mmCIF file of C-alpha atoms in Angstrom:
data_model
loop_
_atom_site.group_PDB
_atom_site.id
_atom_site.type_symbol
_atom_site.label_atom_id
_atom_site.label_comp_id
_atom_site.label_asym_id
_atom_site.label_seq_id
_atom_site.Cartn_x
_atom_site.Cartn_y
_atom_site.Cartn_z
ATOM 1 C CA ILE P 86 101.134 102.063 130.236
ATOM 2 C CA GLU P 87 97.315 102.932 129.952
ATOM 3 C CA ILE P 88 98.094 106.528 129.348
ATOM 4 C CA LEU P 89 100.253 105.347 126.237
ATOM 5 C CA ARG P 90 97.705 103.563 124.811
ATOM 6 C CA SER P 91 95.248 106.668 124.792
ATOM 7 C CA THR P 92 94.245 107.343 121.314
ATOM 8 C CA GLU P 93 93.379 111.008 123.092
ATOM 9 C CA LEU P 94 96.959 111.719 124.109
ATOM 10 C CA TYR P 95 98.606 112.328 120.596
ATOM 11 C CA ASN P 96 95.944 114.448 119.416
ATOM 12 C CA PRO P 97 97.578 117.699 120.359
ATOM 13 C CA GLN P 98 100.356 116.656 117.926
ATOM 14 C CA LEU P 99 98.090 116.582 114.835
ATOM 15 C CA GLY P 100 98.538 120.357 114.829
ATOM 16 C CA VAL P 101 101.315 122.107 112.216
ATOM 17 C CA GLY P 102 103.987 122.995 114.376
ATOM 18 C CA GLN P 103 106.524 120.579 116.087
ATOM 19 C CA GLY P 104 109.352 122.739 114.966
ATOM 20 C CA LYS P 105 109.288 122.846 111.361
ATOM 21 C CA SER P 106 108.880 125.408 108.856
ATOM 22 C CA GLU P 107 105.042 126.351 108.591
ATOM 23 C CA ASP P 108 104.680 127.815 104.831
ATOM 24 C CA GLN P 109 101.444 127.656 103.158
ATOM 25 C CA MET P 110 102.173 124.425 101.182
ATOM 26 C CA THR P 111 103.053 122.338 104.128
ATOM 27 C CA SER P 112 100.284 124.100 106.041
ATOM 28 C CA ASP P 113 97.972 122.828 103.696
ATOM 29 C CA LEU P 114 99.323 119.372 103.060
ATOM 30 C CA VAL P 115 99.514 118.640 106.589
ATOM 31 C CA THR P 116 95.900 119.997 107.027
ATOM 32 C CA GLY P 117 94.613 118.184 104.192
ATOM 33 C CA LEU P 118 96.197 114.787 104.988
ATOM 34 C CA ILE P 119 95.074 114.790 108.814
ATOM 35 C CA ASN P 120 91.474 116.654 108.561
ATOM 36 C CA THR P 121 88.779 114.136 109.122
ATOM 37 C CA GLY P 122 77.648 115.411 97.501
ATOM 38 C CA GLN P 123 78.898 114.418 94.324
ATOM 39 C CA LYS P 124 80.288 110.975 94.216
ATOM 40 C CA PRO P 125 83.644 110.541 92.658
ATOM 41 C CA THR P 126 83.787 109.392 88.547
ATOM 42 C CA GLY P 127 86.652 107.641 88.573
ATOM 43 C CA VAL P 128 87.183 104.480 85.667
ATOM 44 C CA ARG P 129 88.016 101.120 86.456
ATOM 45 C CA ARG P 130 91.433 99.795 85.214
ATOM 46 C CA LEU P 131 89.822 96.887 83.780
ATOM 47 C CA SER P 132 86.560 97.627 82.335
ATOM 48 C CA HIS P 133 84.259 96.481 85.313
ATOM 49 C CA GLU P 134 81.828 99.414 86.539
ATOM 50 C CA THR P 135 80.481 98.329 89.780
ATOM 51 C CA SER P 136 79.259 100.817 92.657
ATOM 52 C CA LEU P 137 81.101 101.198 95.776
ATOM 53 C CA MET P 138 80.571 98.158 97.669
ATOM 54 C CA LYS P 139 78.688 96.387 95.049
ATOM 55 C CA VAL P 140 80.879 93.286 93.760
ATOM 56 C CA ASN P 141 79.979 91.228 90.368
ATOM 57 C CA VAL P 142 83.207 88.483 91.005
ATOM 58 C CA VAL P 143 81.754 86.472 88.064
ATOM 59 C CA ASN P 144 82.321 89.510 85.925
ATOM 60 C CA ALA P 145 85.458 90.578 87.135
ATOM 61 C CA THR P 146 87.486 87.061 87.424
ATOM 62 C CA ALA P 147 86.060 86.007 83.709
ATOM 63 C CA SER P 148 86.301 89.206 81.499
ATOM 64 C CA THR P 149 90.125 89.070 80.974
ATOM 65 C CA GLY P 150 90.212 85.626 79.606
ATOM 66 C CA VAL P 151 93.058 83.781 80.280
ATOM 67 C CA LEU P 152 94.982 84.898 83.607
ATOM 68 C CA PRO P 153 98.760 86.087 83.437
ATOM 69 C CA SER P 154 101.170 83.325 84.101
ATOM 70 C CA LEU P 155 104.854 83.737 85.432
ATOM 71 C CA GLN P 156 105.826 80.660 83.324
ATOM 72 C CA THR P 157 104.607 82.151 79.921
ATOM 73 C CA ALA P 158 105.315 85.853 80.754
ATOM 74 C CA PRO P 159 107.080 87.961 78.129
ATOM 75 C CA SER P 160 110.715 88.189 78.512
ATOM 76 C CA LYS P 161 110.995 91.893 79.206
ATOM 77 C CA ILE P 162 108.633 90.763 82.186
ATOM 78 C CA LYS P 163 110.541 88.256 83.404
ATOM 79 C CA ASP P 164 113.627 90.108 83.416
ATOM 80 C CA LEU P 165 112.062 93.045 85.301
ATOM 81 C CA LEU P 166 110.609 90.714 87.987
ATOM 82 C CA GLU P 167 114.303 89.105 88.658
ATOM 83 C CA ASN P 168 114.823 91.956 90.899
ATOM 84 C CA ASP P 169 111.253 92.383 92.495
ATOM 85 C CA VAL P 170 112.877 92.739 95.996
ATOM 86 C CA LYS P 171 115.072 95.590 95.141
ATOM 87 C CA TRP P 172 114.575 98.514 96.713
ATOM 88 C CA GLU P 173 115.452 100.234 93.581
ATOM 89 C CA PHE P 174 112.900 98.184 91.523
ATOM 90 C CA ASP P 175 110.912 100.081 88.669
ATOM 91 C CA ILE P 176 107.034 99.617 89.225
ATOM 92 C CA ILE P 177 106.369 102.515 86.852
ATOM 93 C CA GLU P 178 108.328 100.418 84.061
ATOM 94 C CA LEU P 179 106.147 97.177 84.943
ATOM 95 C CA GLU P 180 103.327 99.437 84.899
ATOM 96 C CA THR P 181 104.057 99.930 81.224
ATOM 97 C CA LEU P 182 105.124 96.823 80.062
ATOM 98 C CA THR P 183 101.798 94.921 81.806
ATOM 99 C CA GLY P 184 99.280 97.524 80.481
ATOM 100 C CA ARG P 185 98.741 99.218 83.646
ATOM 101 C CA ARG P 186 98.387 95.686 85.324
ATOM 102 C CA PRO P 187 101.620 95.676 87.353
ATOM 103 C CA LEU P 188 100.059 94.046 90.742
ATOM 104 C CA ILE P 189 98.814 90.279 89.423
ATOM 105 C CA TRP P 190 102.329 90.214 88.003
ATOM 106 C CA LEU P 191 104.177 91.510 90.808
ATOM 107 C CA GLY P 192 102.054 90.048 93.424
ATOM 108 C CA LEU P 193 102.403 86.458 92.170
ATOM 109 C CA SER P 194 106.163 86.988 91.755
ATOM 110 C CA ILE P 195 106.298 88.256 95.386
ATOM 111 C CA PHE P 196 103.621 85.823 96.781
ATOM 112 C CA SER P 197 105.741 82.818 95.283
ATOM 113 C CA LYS P 198 109.081 84.057 97.002
ATOM 114 C CA LEU P 199 107.405 84.549 100.238
ATOM 115 C CA ASN P 200 105.572 81.230 99.913
ATOM 116 C CA VAL P 201 102.140 82.999 100.872
ATOM 117 C CA HIS P 202 100.110 80.092 99.268
ATOM 118 C CA THR P 203 101.619 77.742 101.596
ATOM 119 C CA SER P 204 101.112 80.213 104.689
ATOM 120 C CA LEU P 205 97.120 80.370 103.637
ATOM 121 C CA GLU P 206 97.175 76.851 102.673
ATOM 122 C CA CYS P 207 95.825 78.060 99.405
ATOM 123 C CA ASP P 208 96.555 77.065 95.597
ATOM 124 C CA ASP P 209 98.236 79.080 93.313
ATOM 125 C CA ALA P 210 94.747 79.354 90.912
ATOM 126 C CA THR P 211 92.818 80.711 93.837
ATOM 127 C CA ILE P 212 95.703 83.703 94.298
ATOM 128 C CA ARG P 213 96.006 84.304 91.043
ATOM 129 C CA ASN P 214 92.304 84.745 90.909
ATOM 130 C CA TRP P 215 92.471 86.791 93.832
ATOM 131 C CA LEU P 216 95.079 89.440 92.880
ATOM 132 C CA GLN P 217 93.087 89.490 89.361
ATOM 133 C CA LEU P 218 89.864 90.699 91.125
ATOM 134 C CA VAL P 219 91.609 92.757 93.448
ATOM 135 C CA GLU P 220 93.358 95.000 90.524
ATOM 136 C CA SER P 221 90.456 95.044 89.059
ATOM 137 C CA HIS P 222 88.765 96.895 91.505
ATOM 138 C CA TYR P 223 91.265 99.800 91.810
ATOM 139 C CA LEU P 224 90.215 102.803 89.961
ATOM 140 C CA ASP P 225 92.315 104.690 87.294
ATOM 141 C CA ASN P 226 93.551 107.792 89.506
ATOM 142 C CA PRO P 227 96.610 109.393 88.615
ATOM 143 C CA TYR P 228 98.292 108.114 92.121
ATOM 144 C CA HIS P 229 95.692 105.682 94.076
ATOM 145 C CA ASN P 230 95.860 103.073 91.571
ATOM 146 C CA SER P 231 96.958 99.267 91.265
ATOM 147 C CA THR P 232 100.528 100.707 90.600
ATOM 148 C CA HIS P 233 100.804 102.468 93.967
ATOM 149 C CA ALA P 234 99.330 98.829 95.682
ATOM 150 C CA GLY P 235 102.043 96.979 93.611
ATOM 151 C CA ASP P 236 104.711 99.630 94.954
ATOM 152 C CA VAL P 237 103.428 99.617 98.588
ATOM 153 C CA MET P 238 103.149 95.526 98.467
ATOM 154 C CA GLN P 239 107.240 95.710 96.786
ATOM 155 C CA ALA P 240 108.317 97.563 99.895
ATOM 156 C CA THR P 241 106.540 95.563 102.007
ATOM 157 C CA ALA P 242 108.498 92.359 100.820
ATOM 158 C CA TYR P 243 111.869 94.369 100.918
ATOM 159 C CA PHE P 244 110.955 95.016 104.549
ATOM 160 C CA LEU P 245 109.953 91.257 105.092
ATOM 161 C CA LEU P 246 112.857 90.040 103.686
ATOM 162 C CA LYS P 247 115.494 92.665 105.764
ATOM 163 C CA LEU P 248 113.482 91.952 109.006
ATOM 164 C CA ARG P 249 113.782 87.918 108.676
ATOM 165 C CA LYS P 250 117.358 88.346 110.786
ATOM 166 C CA LYS P 251 115.604 89.867 113.631
ATOM 167 C CA ASP P 252 112.792 86.583 113.561
ATOM 168 C CA ILE P 253 110.001 88.902 114.525
ATOM 169 C CA PHE P 254 107.377 87.746 111.745
ATOM 170 C CA ASP P 255 106.356 84.027 111.293
ATOM 171 C CA PRO P 256 105.108 83.141 107.616
ATOM 172 C CA LEU P 257 101.486 83.631 108.488
ATOM 173 C CA ASP P 258 102.515 87.515 109.594
ATOM 174 C CA GLU P 259 104.268 88.063 106.458
ATOM 175 C CA ALA P 260 101.355 86.766 104.473
ATOM 176 C CA ILE P 261 99.270 89.105 106.045
ATOM 177 C CA CYS P 262 101.395 92.297 105.816
ATOM 178 C CA LEU P 263 101.692 91.177 102.154
ATOM 179 C CA ILE P 264 98.098 90.811 101.638
ATOM 180 C CA SER P 265 97.390 93.984 103.534
ATOM 181 C CA ALA P 266 99.752 95.945 101.576
ATOM 182 C CA VAL P 267 97.893 94.913 98.229
ATOM 183 C CA VAL P 268 94.560 95.909 99.415
ATOM 184 C CA HIS P 269 95.271 98.791 101.728
ATOM 185 C CA ASP P 270 93.822 101.256 98.929
ATOM 186 C CA ILE P 271 91.350 99.166 96.826
ATOM 187 C CA ASP P 272 88.254 101.190 95.782
ATOM 188 C CA HIS P 273 90.009 104.247 96.527
ATOM 189 C CA PRO P 274 87.808 107.047 94.524
ATOM 190 C CA GLY P 275 90.844 109.868 93.859
ATOM 191 C CA LYS P 276 89.543 111.869 96.572
ATOM 192 C CA SER P 277 90.472 112.455 99.951
ATOM 193 C CA SER P 278 88.018 111.411 103.389
ATOM 194 C CA ALA P 279 87.610 115.234 103.684
ATOM 195 C CA PHE P 280 86.151 115.576 100.290
ATOM 196 C CA LEU P 281 84.205 112.833 100.931
ATOM 197 C CA CYS P 282 82.835 114.193 104.194
ATOM 198 C CA ASN P 283 82.375 117.522 102.654
ATOM 199 C CA SER P 284 80.329 116.334 100.068
ATOM 200 C CA ASP P 285 78.078 113.999 102.412
ATOM 201 C CA HIS P 286 79.371 111.031 100.110
ATOM 202 C CA GLU P 287 77.849 107.693 101.061
ATOM 203 C CA LEU P 288 80.651 106.300 102.481
ATOM 204 C CA ALA P 289 81.140 109.188 104.753
ATOM 205 C CA ILE P 290 77.729 108.588 106.004
ATOM 206 C CA LEU P 291 78.203 104.883 106.332
ATOM 207 C CA TYR P 292 81.361 105.185 108.331
ATOM 208 C CA ASN P 293 80.044 108.632 110.647
ATOM 209 C CA ASP P 294 83.134 110.531 108.891
ATOM 210 C CA ARG P 295 85.527 108.654 110.712
ATOM 211 C CA SER P 296 88.153 106.705 108.933
ATOM 212 C CA VAL P 297 85.997 106.855 105.902
ATOM 213 C CA LEU P 298 88.576 105.750 103.364
ATOM 214 C CA GLU P 299 90.522 103.228 105.263
ATOM 215 C CA SER P 300 87.200 101.554 106.699
ATOM 216 C CA HIS P 301 86.058 101.279 103.093
ATOM 217 C CA HIS P 302 89.299 99.620 102.041
ATOM 218 C CA ALA P 303 89.335 97.072 104.470
ATOM 219 C CA ALA P 304 85.452 96.312 104.550
ATOM 220 C CA PHE P 305 85.745 95.989 100.532
ATOM 221 C CA ALA P 306 88.675 93.631 100.556
ATOM 222 C CA PHE P 307 86.840 91.053 102.911
ATOM 223 C CA LYS P 308 83.850 91.635 100.692
ATOM 224 C CA LEU P 309 85.483 90.954 97.664
ATOM 225 C CA THR P 310 87.387 88.332 99.236
ATOM 226 C CA LEU P 311 84.715 86.340 100.832
ATOM 227 C CA SER P 312 82.446 86.510 97.875
ATOM 228 C CA ASP P 313 83.097 83.478 95.931
ATOM 229 C CA GLU P 314 85.198 80.479 96.563
ATOM 230 C CA LYS P 315 87.202 81.032 93.353
ATOM 231 C CA VAL P 316 88.969 84.021 95.301
ATOM 232 C CA ASN P 317 88.407 83.092 98.771
ATOM 233 C CA ILE P 318 92.339 82.968 99.759
ATOM 234 C CA PHE P 319 91.294 82.310 103.195
ATOM 235 C CA HIS P 320 89.120 79.666 102.620
ATOM 236 C CA LYS P 321 91.503 76.607 104.208
ATOM 237 C CA LEU P 322 92.450 78.252 107.314
ATOM 238 C CA ASP P 323 90.681 77.245 110.633
ATOM 239 C CA ARG P 324 87.938 79.696 111.780
ATOM 240 C CA ASP P 325 90.412 80.924 115.067
ATOM 241 C CA VAL P 326 93.011 81.570 112.876
ATOM 242 C CA TYR P 327 91.088 83.258 110.188
ATOM 243 C CA ARG P 328 89.585 85.589 112.996
ATOM 244 C CA SER P 329 93.120 86.723 113.799
ATOM 245 C CA VAL P 330 94.352 87.240 110.217
ATOM 246 C CA ARG P 331 91.179 89.080 109.753
ATOM 247 C CA LEU P 332 91.693 91.473 112.774
ATOM 248 C CA SER P 333 95.445 91.847 111.546
ATOM 249 C CA ILE P 334 94.643 93.135 108.316
ATOM 250 C CA ILE P 335 92.031 95.348 109.168
ATOM 251 C CA ASP P 336 94.468 96.778 111.928
ATOM 252 C CA MET P 337 97.188 97.138 109.022
ATOM 253 C CA VAL P 338 94.813 98.953 106.692
ATOM 254 C CA LEU P 339 93.156 101.471 109.401
ATOM 255 C CA ALA P 340 96.880 102.123 110.444
ATOM 256 C CA THR P 341 97.394 103.972 106.934
ATOM 257 C CA GLU P 342 94.917 106.740 107.848
ATOM 258 C CA MET P 343 97.371 109.711 108.039
ATOM 259 C CA THR P 344 95.318 111.768 110.891
ATOM 260 C CA LYS P 345 96.646 108.718 113.208
ATOM 261 C CA HIS P 346 100.359 109.261 111.796
ATOM 262 C CA PHE P 347 101.665 110.829 115.145
ATOM 263 C CA GLU P 348 99.723 108.656 117.395
ATOM 264 C CA HIS P 349 101.561 105.260 115.543
ATOM 265 C CA LEU P 350 105.005 106.966 115.520
ATOM 266 C CA SER P 351 105.008 107.740 119.265
ATOM 267 C CA LYS P 352 103.890 104.131 120.323
ATOM 268 C CA PHE P 353 106.435 102.930 118.353
ATOM 269 C CA LEU P 354 108.907 105.018 119.799
ATOM 270 C CA ASN P 355 108.146 104.539 123.260
ATOM 271 C CA ALA P 356 108.139 100.778 122.528
ATOM 272 C CA PHE P 357 111.573 100.751 120.978
ATOM 273 C CA GLN P 358 113.579 103.384 121.598
ATOM 274 C CA LYS P 359 115.549 103.461 124.993
ATOM 275 C CA PRO P 360 114.468 106.713 126.940
ATOM 276 C CA MET P 361 116.397 109.640 126.169
ATOM 277 C CA GLN P 362 117.244 112.807 128.244
ATOM 278 C CA GLU P 363 115.846 115.710 126.756
ATOM 279 C CA GLU P 364 118.487 118.168 127.891
ATOM 280 C CA GLU P 365 121.092 119.599 125.645
ATOM 281 C CA GLY P 366 123.962 117.466 125.070
ATOM 282 C CA PHE P 367 122.148 114.143 125.140
ATOM 283 C CA GLU P 368 121.093 112.353 122.081
ATOM 284 C CA ALA P 369 118.595 109.370 121.064
ATOM 285 C CA GLU P 370 120.061 106.018 121.378
ATOM 286 C CA PRO P 371 118.995 103.672 118.471
ATOM 287 C CA LEU P 372 115.952 101.862 118.263
ATOM 288 C CA GLN P 373 116.156 98.388 119.970
ATOM 289 C CA GLU P 374 114.866 95.612 121.856
ATOM 290 C CA HIS P 375 114.797 96.262 125.615
ATOM 291 C CA GLY P 376 115.879 92.555 126.786
ATOM 292 C CA GLU P 377 113.565 89.824 127.920
ATOM 293 C CA SER P 378 110.394 91.682 129.219
ATOM 294 C CA ALA P 379 110.028 93.679 126.130
ATOM 295 C CA SER P 380 110.545 90.973 123.214
ATOM 296 C CA LEU P 381 109.984 92.258 119.814
ATOM 297 C CA ARG P 382 107.865 89.279 118.961
ATOM 298 C CA SER P 383 105.355 89.939 121.930
ATOM 299 C CA ALA P 384 101.692 89.921 120.449
ATOM 300 C CA GLU P 385 101.584 93.793 121.249
ATOM 301 C CA ASN P 386 104.821 94.861 119.640
ATOM 302 C CA ILE P 387 104.007 92.831 116.654
ATOM 303 C CA ILE P 388 101.107 95.091 116.059
ATOM 304 C CA LEU P 389 103.142 98.440 116.456
ATOM 305 C CA ILE P 390 105.769 97.084 113.891
ATOM 306 C CA LYS P 391 103.405 95.689 111.419
ATOM 307 C CA ARG P 392 101.669 99.205 111.609
ATOM 308 C CA MET P 393 105.113 100.890 111.072
ATOM 309 C CA LEU P 394 105.898 98.533 108.437
ATOM 310 C CA ILE P 395 102.778 99.305 106.388
ATOM 311 C CA LYS P 396 102.927 103.150 107.035
ATOM 312 C CA CYS P 397 106.810 103.424 105.566
ATOM 313 C CA SER P 398 105.755 101.102 102.828
ATOM 314 C CA ASP P 399 102.661 103.426 101.941
ATOM 315 C CA VAL P 400 105.042 106.589 101.843
ATOM 316 C CA SER P 401 108.084 105.286 100.414
ATOM 317 C CA ASN P 402 108.013 107.291 97.308
ATOM 318 C CA PRO P 403 110.482 110.387 98.926
ATOM 319 C CA ALA P 404 112.766 107.368 99.979
ATOM 320 C CA ARG P 405 112.915 105.625 96.568
ATOM 321 C CA PRO P 406 115.513 106.537 93.718
ATOM 322 C CA ILE P 407 115.003 110.032 92.459
ATOM 323 C CA ASN P 408 113.989 108.908 89.159
ATOM 324 C CA LEU P 409 110.886 107.175 90.876
ATOM 325 C CA CYS P 410 110.542 109.761 93.641
ATOM 326 C CA ILE P 411 109.778 112.435 90.855
ATOM 327 C CA GLN P 412 107.133 110.482 88.948
ATOM 328 C CA TRP P 413 105.357 109.642 91.944
ATOM 329 C CA ALA P 414 105.387 113.062 93.338
ATOM 330 C CA HIS P 415 103.942 114.326 89.908
ATOM 331 C CA ARG P 416 101.087 111.597 90.335
ATOM 332 C CA ILE P 417 100.165 112.652 93.787
ATOM 333 C CA ALA P 418 99.818 116.117 92.847
ATOM 334 C CA GLU P 419 97.728 116.050 89.684
ATOM 335 C CA GLU P 420 95.661 113.686 92.066
ATOM 336 C CA TYR P 421 95.520 116.785 94.765
ATOM 337 C CA CYS P 422 94.950 119.444 92.386
ATOM 338 C CA ALA P 423 91.980 117.375 90.367
ATOM 339 C CA GLN P 424 90.362 117.370 93.800
ATOM 340 C CA THR P 425 90.744 121.320 94.427
ATOM 341 C CA ASP P 426 89.362 121.513 90.682
ATOM 342 C CA GLU P 427 86.235 119.524 91.898
ATOM 343 C CA GLU P 428 85.650 121.174 95.169
ATOM 344 C CA LYS P 429 85.688 124.460 93.301
ATOM 345 C CA ARG P 430 83.142 123.196 90.835
ATOM 346 C CA LEU P 431 80.703 121.890 93.688
ATOM 347 C CA GLY P 432 81.234 124.986 95.667
ATOM 348 C CA LEU P 433 82.739 122.998 98.590
ATOM 349 C CA THR P 434 85.729 123.818 100.756
ATOM 350 C CA VAL P 435 88.889 123.160 99.404
ATOM 351 C CA VAL P 436 90.712 121.266 101.596
ATOM 352 C CA MET P 437 94.352 121.995 100.101
ATOM 353 C CA PRO P 438 93.997 125.073 98.608
ATOM 354 C CA ALA P 439 98.165 125.119 98.017
ATOM 355 C CA PHE P 440 97.399 122.141 95.585
ATOM 356 C CA ASP P 441 95.982 124.564 92.564
ATOM 357 C CA ARG P 442 96.841 124.141 89.297
ATOM 358 C CA ALA P 443 98.204 127.902 88.995
ATOM 359 C CA THR P 444 100.139 127.860 92.029
ATOM 360 C CA CYS P 445 100.822 124.203 93.020
ATOM 361 C CA SER P 446 104.960 123.908 94.141
ATOM 362 C CA ILE P 447 105.441 120.300 93.910
ATOM 363 C CA PRO P 448 109.177 120.882 95.107
ATOM 364 C CA ASN P 449 107.358 122.828 98.231
ATOM 365 C CA SER P 450 104.900 119.836 98.658
ATOM 366 C CA GLN P 451 107.905 117.135 98.540
ATOM 367 C CA THR P 452 109.872 119.406 100.927
ATOM 368 C CA GLY P 453 107.328 119.636 103.468
ATOM 369 C CA PHE P 454 106.355 116.616 103.359
ATOM 370 C CA ILE P 455 110.003 115.243 104.069
ATOM 371 C CA ASN P 456 109.981 117.731 106.766
ATOM 372 C CA TYR P 457 106.616 116.993 108.420
ATOM 373 C CA PHE P 458 106.124 113.011 107.881
ATOM 374 C CA VAL P 459 108.674 111.192 106.524
ATOM 375 C CA ARG P 460 112.094 112.112 107.958
ATOM 376 C CA ASP P 461 111.583 111.419 111.737
ATOM 377 C CA MET P 462 109.091 108.210 110.880
ATOM 378 C CA PHE P 463 111.817 106.581 108.542
ATOM 379 C CA ARG P 464 114.825 107.624 110.572
ATOM 380 C CA ALA P 465 113.092 105.477 113.638
ATOM 381 C CA TRP P 466 112.126 102.812 111.192
ATOM 382 C CA SER P 467 115.694 102.704 109.646
ATOM 383 C CA ASP P 468 117.184 102.596 113.052
ATOM 384 C CA PHE P 469 114.947 99.703 114.273
ATOM 385 C CA GLY P 470 115.442 97.499 111.096
ATOM 386 C CA GLU P 471 118.769 98.396 110.026
ATOM 387 C CA PHE P 472 117.903 100.097 106.472
ATOM 388 C CA PRO P 473 120.570 102.631 105.929
ATOM 389 C CA GLU P 474 119.752 103.137 102.416
ATOM 390 C CA LEU P 475 116.245 104.685 103.036
ATOM 391 C CA MET P 476 117.649 107.733 104.905
ATOM 392 C CA GLU P 477 120.454 107.975 102.198
ATOM 393 C CA TYR P 478 117.656 108.303 99.220
ATOM 394 C CA ILE P 479 115.438 110.259 101.495
ATOM 395 C CA GLU P 480 118.484 113.160 102.032
ATOM 396 C CA LYS P 481 119.095 112.961 98.297
ATOM 397 C CA ASN P 482 115.970 113.486 97.691
ATOM 398 C CA TYR P 483 115.254 116.341 99.684
ATOM 399 C CA ILE P 484 118.247 118.333 97.991
ATOM 400 C CA TYR P 485 116.968 117.745 94.730
ATOM 401 C CA TRP P 486 113.719 119.232 95.952
ATOM 402 C CA LYS P 487 114.999 122.149 97.675
ATOM 403 C CA ASP P 488 117.097 122.949 94.976
ATOM 404 C CA LYS P 489 114.085 123.089 92.789
ATOM 405 C CA GLU P 490 111.861 125.082 95.041
ATOM 406 C CA PRO P 491 110.960 128.478 94.084
ATOM 407 C CA SER P 492 112.573 131.909 95.593
ATOM 408 C CA SER P 493 110.708 133.826 98.040
ATOM 409 C CA CYS P 494 110.115 136.353 95.220
ATOM 410 C CA GLN P 495 109.066 133.973 92.599
ATOM 411 C CA GLN P 496 106.761 132.822 95.312
ATOM 412 C CA GLY P 497 105.568 136.564 95.662
ATOM 413 C CA ASN P 498 104.705 137.055 92.113
ATOM 414 C CA ARG P 499 102.343 134.273 91.348
#
């Protein structure tokens, strides 16, 4: 058991290989995501200019005037939010309808539906203030913005409601999962941790080049939340309860770090999948509970389930309907290409050379990402939670991208 808990056990799995195809795009993508200067120059979604880790709550909460209310929401927003916990929910349309402020609107709707205010003993005004403040501290990046945060929260809500039949989480656990999703990329600079380390960014210095972005997201989220009683959604919690909530949120946010991907997946499989024969002719049995001795509701297992939940929510784009999958694929490619542009400009190591505007193939990047990261994890999660629609979308989307991949001849002529 202690060996399985060791973080070092899974490090060899971080190299490219594992029986997957190793084209240059996939190799660059994997290397860029799992590798552990100039400050990025993102623009705040609203109009709040604060340097990293510096918070001005008064200005941030007051500058937009009257806060959104579901009761007075425009009819188009209300109609769209009627489907807020369906897997096919169109977060991009909500982004458009809300003037690129989807997080507060969707957050108000989902938090109400899952009774987060009751779990936190928190009034609606504080939750509204908090959501508005958090959204104001997401940068206007192509991908890592408040729309992505809303998308991850929406996937989280979908999974939580589906998992209720298993009676795994209590209401406070559900609140923790939703809060973690909302803040998991807050103040993201639109550059990877590797870029921050290579450029000697202040955050890389602060966190010793380890889990730089995820550590910042977690720390910044709590700094923001605790900075003013008007936004402190934890204010009414008992001290011991708050400590456990804080630890769980931090753990979930840190679990989104891709360098630990195979570690988290392997631990999840070890906990919930019956031992399988490796010899030919034997297949893995579905993920399931192992009787009384390994209850799904044990504290240790709940931690593993929460990690897998937020990981799948975070990279759910390839499992969404194709129209959403395509838009997200273009957004992440734009953000990675912008990083490559900046690395070239600054003379830094180019972390993902395949994400060069002159040669980038979005179809190749998507098939590589599905092959290497998505398919195995979502198959495990789908088996565990009984989400067959996830794999159906993934395989359909994979075929779509595969058909659009350039031929080897075309690639050679680039």
